Each structure stands twice: as structure tokens, then as C-alpha cells.
Short mmCIF file of C-alpha atoms in Angstrom, two decimals:
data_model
loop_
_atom_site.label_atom_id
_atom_site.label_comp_id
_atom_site.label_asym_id
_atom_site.label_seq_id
_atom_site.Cartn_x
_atom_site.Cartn_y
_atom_site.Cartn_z
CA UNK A 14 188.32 33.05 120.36
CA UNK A 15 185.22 30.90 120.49
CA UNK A 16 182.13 32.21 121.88
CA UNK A 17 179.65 29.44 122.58
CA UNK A 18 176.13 30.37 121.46
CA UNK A 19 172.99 28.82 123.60
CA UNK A 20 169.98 27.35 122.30
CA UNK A 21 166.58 28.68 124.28
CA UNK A 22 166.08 25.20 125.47
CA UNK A 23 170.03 25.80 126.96
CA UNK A 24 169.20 29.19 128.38
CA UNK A 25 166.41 28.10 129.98
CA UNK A 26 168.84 25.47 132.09
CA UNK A 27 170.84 28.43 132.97
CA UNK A 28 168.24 30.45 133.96
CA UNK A 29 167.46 27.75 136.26
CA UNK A 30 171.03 27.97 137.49
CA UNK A 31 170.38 31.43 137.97
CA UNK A 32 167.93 31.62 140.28
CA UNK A 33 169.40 28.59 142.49
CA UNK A 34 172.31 31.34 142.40
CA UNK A 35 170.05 34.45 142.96
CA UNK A 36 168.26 32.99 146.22
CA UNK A 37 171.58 31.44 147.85
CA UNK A 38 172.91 34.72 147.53
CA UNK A 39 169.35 36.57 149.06
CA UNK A 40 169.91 33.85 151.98
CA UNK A 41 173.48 34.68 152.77
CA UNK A 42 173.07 38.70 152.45
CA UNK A 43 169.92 38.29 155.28
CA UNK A 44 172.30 36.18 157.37
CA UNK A 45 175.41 38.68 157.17
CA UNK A 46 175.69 39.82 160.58
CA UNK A 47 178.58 40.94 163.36
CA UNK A 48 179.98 37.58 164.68
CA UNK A 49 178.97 35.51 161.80
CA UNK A 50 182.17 33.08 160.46
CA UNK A 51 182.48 33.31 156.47
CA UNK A 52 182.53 29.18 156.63
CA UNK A 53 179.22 29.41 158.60
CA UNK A 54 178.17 31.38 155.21
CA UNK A 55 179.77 28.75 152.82
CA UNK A 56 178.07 26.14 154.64
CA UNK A 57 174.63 27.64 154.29
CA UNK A 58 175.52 28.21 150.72
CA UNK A 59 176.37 24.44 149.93
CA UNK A 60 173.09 23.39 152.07
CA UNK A 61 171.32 25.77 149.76
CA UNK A 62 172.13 25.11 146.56
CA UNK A 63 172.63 21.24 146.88
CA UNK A 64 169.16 21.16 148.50
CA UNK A 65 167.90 22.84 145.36
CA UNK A 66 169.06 20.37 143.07
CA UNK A 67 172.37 22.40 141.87
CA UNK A 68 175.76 21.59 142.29
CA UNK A 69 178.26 24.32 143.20
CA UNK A 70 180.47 25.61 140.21
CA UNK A 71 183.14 26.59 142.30
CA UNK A 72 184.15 23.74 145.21
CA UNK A 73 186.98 21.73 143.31
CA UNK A 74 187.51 24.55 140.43
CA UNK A 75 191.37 24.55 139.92
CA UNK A 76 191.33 23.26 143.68
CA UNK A 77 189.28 25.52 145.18
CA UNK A 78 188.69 24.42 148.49
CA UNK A 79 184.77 26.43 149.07
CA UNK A 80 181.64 27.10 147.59
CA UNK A 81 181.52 30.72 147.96
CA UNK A 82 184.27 33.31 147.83
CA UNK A 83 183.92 35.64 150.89
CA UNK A 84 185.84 38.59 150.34
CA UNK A 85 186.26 41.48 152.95
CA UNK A 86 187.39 45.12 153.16
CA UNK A 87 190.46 45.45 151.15
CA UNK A 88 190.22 41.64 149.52
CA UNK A 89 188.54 42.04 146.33
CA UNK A 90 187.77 38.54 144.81
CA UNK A 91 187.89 35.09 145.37
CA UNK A 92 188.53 35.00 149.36
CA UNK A 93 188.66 31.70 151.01
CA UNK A 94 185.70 31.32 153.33
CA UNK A 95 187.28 30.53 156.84
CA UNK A 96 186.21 29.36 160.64
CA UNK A 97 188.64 31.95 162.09
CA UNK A 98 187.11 34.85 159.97
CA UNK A 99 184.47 36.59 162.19
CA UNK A 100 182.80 39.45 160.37
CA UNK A 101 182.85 42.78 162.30
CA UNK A 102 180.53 45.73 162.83
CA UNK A 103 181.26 47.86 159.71
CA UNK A 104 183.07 46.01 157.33
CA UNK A 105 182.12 45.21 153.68
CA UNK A 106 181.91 41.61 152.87
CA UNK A 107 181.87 40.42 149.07
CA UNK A 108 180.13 37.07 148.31
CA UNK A 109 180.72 35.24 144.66
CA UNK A 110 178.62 32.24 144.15
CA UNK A 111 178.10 29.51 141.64
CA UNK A 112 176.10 26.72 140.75
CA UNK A 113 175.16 23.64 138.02
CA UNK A 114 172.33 22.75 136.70
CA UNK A 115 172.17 19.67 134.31
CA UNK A 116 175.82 20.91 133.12
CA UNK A 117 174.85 24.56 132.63
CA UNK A 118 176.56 27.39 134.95
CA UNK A 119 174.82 30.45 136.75
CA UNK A 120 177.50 33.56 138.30
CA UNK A 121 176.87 36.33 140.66
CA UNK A 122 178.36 37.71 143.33
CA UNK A 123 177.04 40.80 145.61
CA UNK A 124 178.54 43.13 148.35
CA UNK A 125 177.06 43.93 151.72
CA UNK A 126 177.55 45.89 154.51
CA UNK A 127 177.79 43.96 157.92
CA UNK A 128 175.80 45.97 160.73
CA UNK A 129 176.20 49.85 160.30
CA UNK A 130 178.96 50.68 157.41
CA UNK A 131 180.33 54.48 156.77
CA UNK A 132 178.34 56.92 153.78
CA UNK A 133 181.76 56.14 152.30
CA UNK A 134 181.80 52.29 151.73
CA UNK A 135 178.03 52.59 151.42
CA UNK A 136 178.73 55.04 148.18
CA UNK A 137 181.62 52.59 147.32
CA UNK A 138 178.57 49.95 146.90
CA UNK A 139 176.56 51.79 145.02
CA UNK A 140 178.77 53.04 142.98
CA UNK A 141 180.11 49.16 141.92
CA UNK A 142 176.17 48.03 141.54
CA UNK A 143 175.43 50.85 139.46
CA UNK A 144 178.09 50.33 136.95
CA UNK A 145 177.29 46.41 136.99
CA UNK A 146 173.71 47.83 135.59
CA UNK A 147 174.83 50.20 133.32
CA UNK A 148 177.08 47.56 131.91
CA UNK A 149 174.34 45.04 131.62
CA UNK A 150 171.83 47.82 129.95
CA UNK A 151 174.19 47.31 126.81
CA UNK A 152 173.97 43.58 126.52
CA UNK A 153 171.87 44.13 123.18
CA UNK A 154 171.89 41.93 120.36
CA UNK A 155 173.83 44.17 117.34
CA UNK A 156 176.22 45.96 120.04
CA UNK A 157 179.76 45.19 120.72
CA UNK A 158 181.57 44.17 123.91
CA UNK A 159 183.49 47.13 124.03
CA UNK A 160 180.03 48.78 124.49
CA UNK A 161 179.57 47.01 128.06
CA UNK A 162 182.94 47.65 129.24
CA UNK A 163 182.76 51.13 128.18
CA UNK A 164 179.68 51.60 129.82
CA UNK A 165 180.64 50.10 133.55
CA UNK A 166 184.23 51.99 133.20
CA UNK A 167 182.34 55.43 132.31
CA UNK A 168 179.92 55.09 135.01
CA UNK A 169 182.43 54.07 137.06
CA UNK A 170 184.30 57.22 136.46
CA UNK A 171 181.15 59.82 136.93
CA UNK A 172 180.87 58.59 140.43
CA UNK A 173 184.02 60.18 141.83
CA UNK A 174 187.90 58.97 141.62
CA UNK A 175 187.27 55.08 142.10
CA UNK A 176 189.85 52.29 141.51
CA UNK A 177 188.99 49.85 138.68
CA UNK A 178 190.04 46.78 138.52
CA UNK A 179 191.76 45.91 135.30
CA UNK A 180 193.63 42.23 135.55
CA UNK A 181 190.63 40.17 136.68
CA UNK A 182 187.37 40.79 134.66
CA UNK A 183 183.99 39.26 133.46
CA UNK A 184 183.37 35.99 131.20
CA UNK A 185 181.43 33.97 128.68
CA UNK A 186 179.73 31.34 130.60
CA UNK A 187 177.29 28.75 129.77
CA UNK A 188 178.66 25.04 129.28
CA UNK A 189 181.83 25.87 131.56
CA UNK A 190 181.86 28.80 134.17
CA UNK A 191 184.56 30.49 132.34
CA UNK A 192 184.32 30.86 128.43
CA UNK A 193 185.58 33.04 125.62
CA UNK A 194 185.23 35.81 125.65
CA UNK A 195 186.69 38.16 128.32
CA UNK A 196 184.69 41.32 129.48
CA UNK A 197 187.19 43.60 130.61
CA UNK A 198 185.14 46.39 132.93
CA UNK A 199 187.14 49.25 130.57
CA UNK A 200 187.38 49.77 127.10
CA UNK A 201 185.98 52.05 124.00
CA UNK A 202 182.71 51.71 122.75
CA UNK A 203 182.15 49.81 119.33
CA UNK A 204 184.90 47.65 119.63
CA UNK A 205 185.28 43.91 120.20
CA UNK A 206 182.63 41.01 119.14
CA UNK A 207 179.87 41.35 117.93
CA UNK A 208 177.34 40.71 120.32
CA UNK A 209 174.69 38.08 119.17
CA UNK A 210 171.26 36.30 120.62
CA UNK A 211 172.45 32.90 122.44
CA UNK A 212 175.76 34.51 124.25
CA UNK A 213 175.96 34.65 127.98
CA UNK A 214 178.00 36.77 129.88
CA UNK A 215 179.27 37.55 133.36
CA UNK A 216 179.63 41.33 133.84
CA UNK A 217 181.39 41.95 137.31
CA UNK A 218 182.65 45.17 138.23
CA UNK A 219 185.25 45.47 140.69
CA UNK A 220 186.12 49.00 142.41
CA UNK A 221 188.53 50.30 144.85
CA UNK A 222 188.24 53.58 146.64
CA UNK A 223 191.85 53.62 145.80
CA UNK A 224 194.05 52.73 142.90
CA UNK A 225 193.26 49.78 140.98
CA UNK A 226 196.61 47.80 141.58
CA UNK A 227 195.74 44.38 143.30
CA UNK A 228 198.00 41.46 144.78
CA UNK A 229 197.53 38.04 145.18
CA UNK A 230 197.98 36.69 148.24
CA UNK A 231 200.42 33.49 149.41
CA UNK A 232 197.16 31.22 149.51
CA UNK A 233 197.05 31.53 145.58
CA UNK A 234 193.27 32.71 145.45
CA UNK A 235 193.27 35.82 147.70
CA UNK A 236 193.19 38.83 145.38
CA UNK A 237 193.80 42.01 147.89
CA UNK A 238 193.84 45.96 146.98
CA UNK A 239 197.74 46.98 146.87
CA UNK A 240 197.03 50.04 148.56
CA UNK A 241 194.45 48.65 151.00
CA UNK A 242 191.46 50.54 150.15
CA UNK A 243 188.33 49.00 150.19
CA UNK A 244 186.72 47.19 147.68
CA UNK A 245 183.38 46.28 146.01
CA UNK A 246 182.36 43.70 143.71
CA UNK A 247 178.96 42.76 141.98
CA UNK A 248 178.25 40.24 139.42
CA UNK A 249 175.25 38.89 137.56
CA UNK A 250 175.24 36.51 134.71
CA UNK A 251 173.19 38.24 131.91
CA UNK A 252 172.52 36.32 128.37
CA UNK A 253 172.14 38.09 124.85
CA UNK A 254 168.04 37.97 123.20
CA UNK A 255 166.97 39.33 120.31
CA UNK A 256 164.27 41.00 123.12
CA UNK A 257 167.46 42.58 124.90
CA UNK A 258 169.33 41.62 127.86
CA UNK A 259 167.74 38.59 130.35
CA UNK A 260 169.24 38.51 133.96
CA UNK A 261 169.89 34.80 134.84
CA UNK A 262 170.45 35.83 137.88
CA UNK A 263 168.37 38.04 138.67
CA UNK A 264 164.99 36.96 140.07
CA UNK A 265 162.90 39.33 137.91
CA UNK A 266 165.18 38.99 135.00
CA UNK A 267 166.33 42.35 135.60
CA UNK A 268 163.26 44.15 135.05
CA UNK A 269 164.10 46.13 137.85
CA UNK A 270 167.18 46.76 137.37
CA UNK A 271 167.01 47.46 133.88
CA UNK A 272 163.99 49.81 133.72
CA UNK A 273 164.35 53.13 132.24
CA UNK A 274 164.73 55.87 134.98
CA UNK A 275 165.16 59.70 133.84
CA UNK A 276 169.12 58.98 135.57
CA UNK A 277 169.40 55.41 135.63
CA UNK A 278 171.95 55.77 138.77
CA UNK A 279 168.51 57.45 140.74
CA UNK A 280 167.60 53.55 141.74
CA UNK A 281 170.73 53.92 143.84
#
């Protein structure tokens, strides 16, 4: 395993990447609506982040034929944004999203609720977000990576009887969009690498209200729950200071986010 370790002049570039990443994805959660087409929201996305100066990390990756994934209900990650997908009053709708800048990646994906959703896929959202911050709260110089999958699976588990994911997970990132090493969204505490000042990692939760088997579809992207429950999925690109962790992709850096709370989970 190599983990590639940034300079500040590199994470600056990515934090640039970041943002172009954190407002595309502000833009398309505002323009989530009933009757929207998830290619109407891939096309805003390309408009948004090529306007910006970015080029999209994921149109051409492996053959990928879109800029966003668009992921609804029971599909969990990387859904193929389509002209004959309208989004409906109550679903859930996923959105992953990816850009370059100057060779140097930004990740993050959110979930939304289109028009009025149930208390129940609205706690299914929560729930996901939570954990994504919980897990990024342990992005500390000195720690291990164990400690930030421990950390999103625990939280995770004190929410109720939740799915998690376990075959797709987070990534390095920096130079390529997916580096060395994995960040599984389960594990034990104090195990794994060593986290240092200059890594960069995508933490991204993924939670079922069911079990946490998954199938991939015949289109070879499509990633689906295997018992059809509904999913969640939120990402954010986080890199490793000796100050603690810095959001990318977050447009406060994850002061927010990150601020101590008598129950962290109460910002949710």
C-alpha cells in the first residue's frame, strides 16, 4: 500500500477542487424537485463545474458515461444519470460528484429528499450524515484508520438497526480520485495506518434501512440494495493537518460540522 502524502501548496489545489465540488453539489440539491430528469441534473453539473474552471473526475472514468452519479431509493451508488428518470414526490435521490483542478481531485456526494419524504427516509438521512461526521471528527494526525471506520460503523449502529454497506467504501484521493488506502465504513479502533499530516481521504458512508447486501446491476455501474430498502449516501473529501481534520469539501472547512456539541448527533 502506498499512501500519497500532499504538500500544502498540493492541498491547497484540492481545496480548490473542493469547493468547485461543494457549490455544484449546493446547486443541484436547490434544483431537486418532482419532475426534474437526473440528466437535466448532470447537465447543470457539467455547466457548473466546467464554467468554474474544473474538469469533472468522473465523465470517462473506466467509461463512465456522466458527470454525476444520481442514485435513487433503493440504488445506492454510482447511478447513471438518465432523460427517462423523472424524480417523484417522496423519493430520496443520492448525488456523487467530482471534479479537477490543475490535476488534483475533490469527492462528495450528498442525499436529498425530493418534495415531502417520510420521518423514516428523513431519519435514514440523518442517520448516514451523522456517521459521515463522526467519521471525519477522527481524521487526526497520530490516529489510525481503523479509528474513522470505527467511528461511522458505531454511530451507525446507535441510530437504530441500519444496513451498512461493506463491499464499496471510502478512498485516498489527491493526484488520482481513487488512491491507497481503502476506508472501509466498519472496523476496530486503533488499527490500520497510521494517519499522518498530507493524507487525504474520502469518508462515505453508505446505509440501508435494510440489510447491507447490494447488487450490481446489468449496466455495470448500478449498485442497488438486495433487499430493496432504501438507501443513503454522503461523502466529503477531508485531508489530514497537524491542526486536525480540513473539509475540502466543505465550504467552511467543516467548522460546522465539526464543532463540539454536548451530543455531536444534536446538529441533526
Amino acid at each position: 500500500m502506498t499512501i500519497e502524502i500532499k504538500t500544502p501548496e498540493q492541498l491547497a489545489v484540492m481545496r480548490e477542487a473542493g469547493l468547485v465540488v461543494a457549490r455544484t453539489l449546493n446547486l443541484l440539491a436547490a434544483a431537486v424537485r418532482p419532475g426534474v430528469t437526473t440528466a437535466e441534473l448532470d447537465e447543470l453539473a457539467e455547466a457548473e463545474i466546467r464554467n468554474a474552471g474544473a474538469t469533472p473526475s468522473f465523465k470517462g472514468y473506466h467509461g463512465y458515461p456522466a458527470v454525476i452519479c444520481t442514485s435513487v431509493n433503493e440504488e445506492i451508488v454510482h447511478g447513471i444519470p438518465s432523460p427517462r428518470r423523472s424524480l417523484r414526490d417522496g423519493d430520496i435521490i443520492s448525488i456523487d460528484c467530482g471534479a479537477i483542478v490543475r490535476g488534483w481531485h475533490g469527492d462528495a456526494a450528498l442525499t436529498v429528499g425530493v418534495g415531502t419524504i417520510s420521518a423514516e427516509h428523513t431519519r435514514l438521512l440523518e442517520t448516514c450524515e451523522a456517521a459521515l461526521w463522526r467519521g471525519l471528527a477522527q481524521a487526526q494526525a497520530g490516529g489510525r484508520l481503523g479509528d474513522i471506520s470505527h467511528a461511522v460503523e458505531a454511530s451507525v449502529a446507535a441510530s437504530g438497526p441500519y444496513g451498512v454497506v461493506e463491499e464499496y467504501t471510502g478512498h485516498g484521493i489527491g493526484s488520482a480520485m481513487h488512491m491507497d488506502p481503502p476506508v472501509p465504513n466498519y472496523g476496530r479502533p486503533g488499527r490500520g495506518p497510521r494517519l499522518r499530516p498530507g493524507m487525504a481521504l474520502a469518508i462515505e458512508p453508505m446505509v440501508m434501512l435494510g440489510g447491507p447486501e447490494t447488487i450490481l446491476l446489468d449496466d455495470g455501474w448500478t449498485v442497488i440494495t438486495a433487499d430493496g430498502s432504501w438507501a443513503a449516501h454522503f461523502e466529503h473529501t477531508v485531508a489530514i493537518t497537524p491542526d486536525g481534520p480540513w473539509v475540502l469539501t466543505a465550504e467552511d472547512g467543516g467548522k460546522e460540522g465539526l464543532a463540539p456539541r454536548h451530543d455531536p448527533a444534536e446538529r441533526y
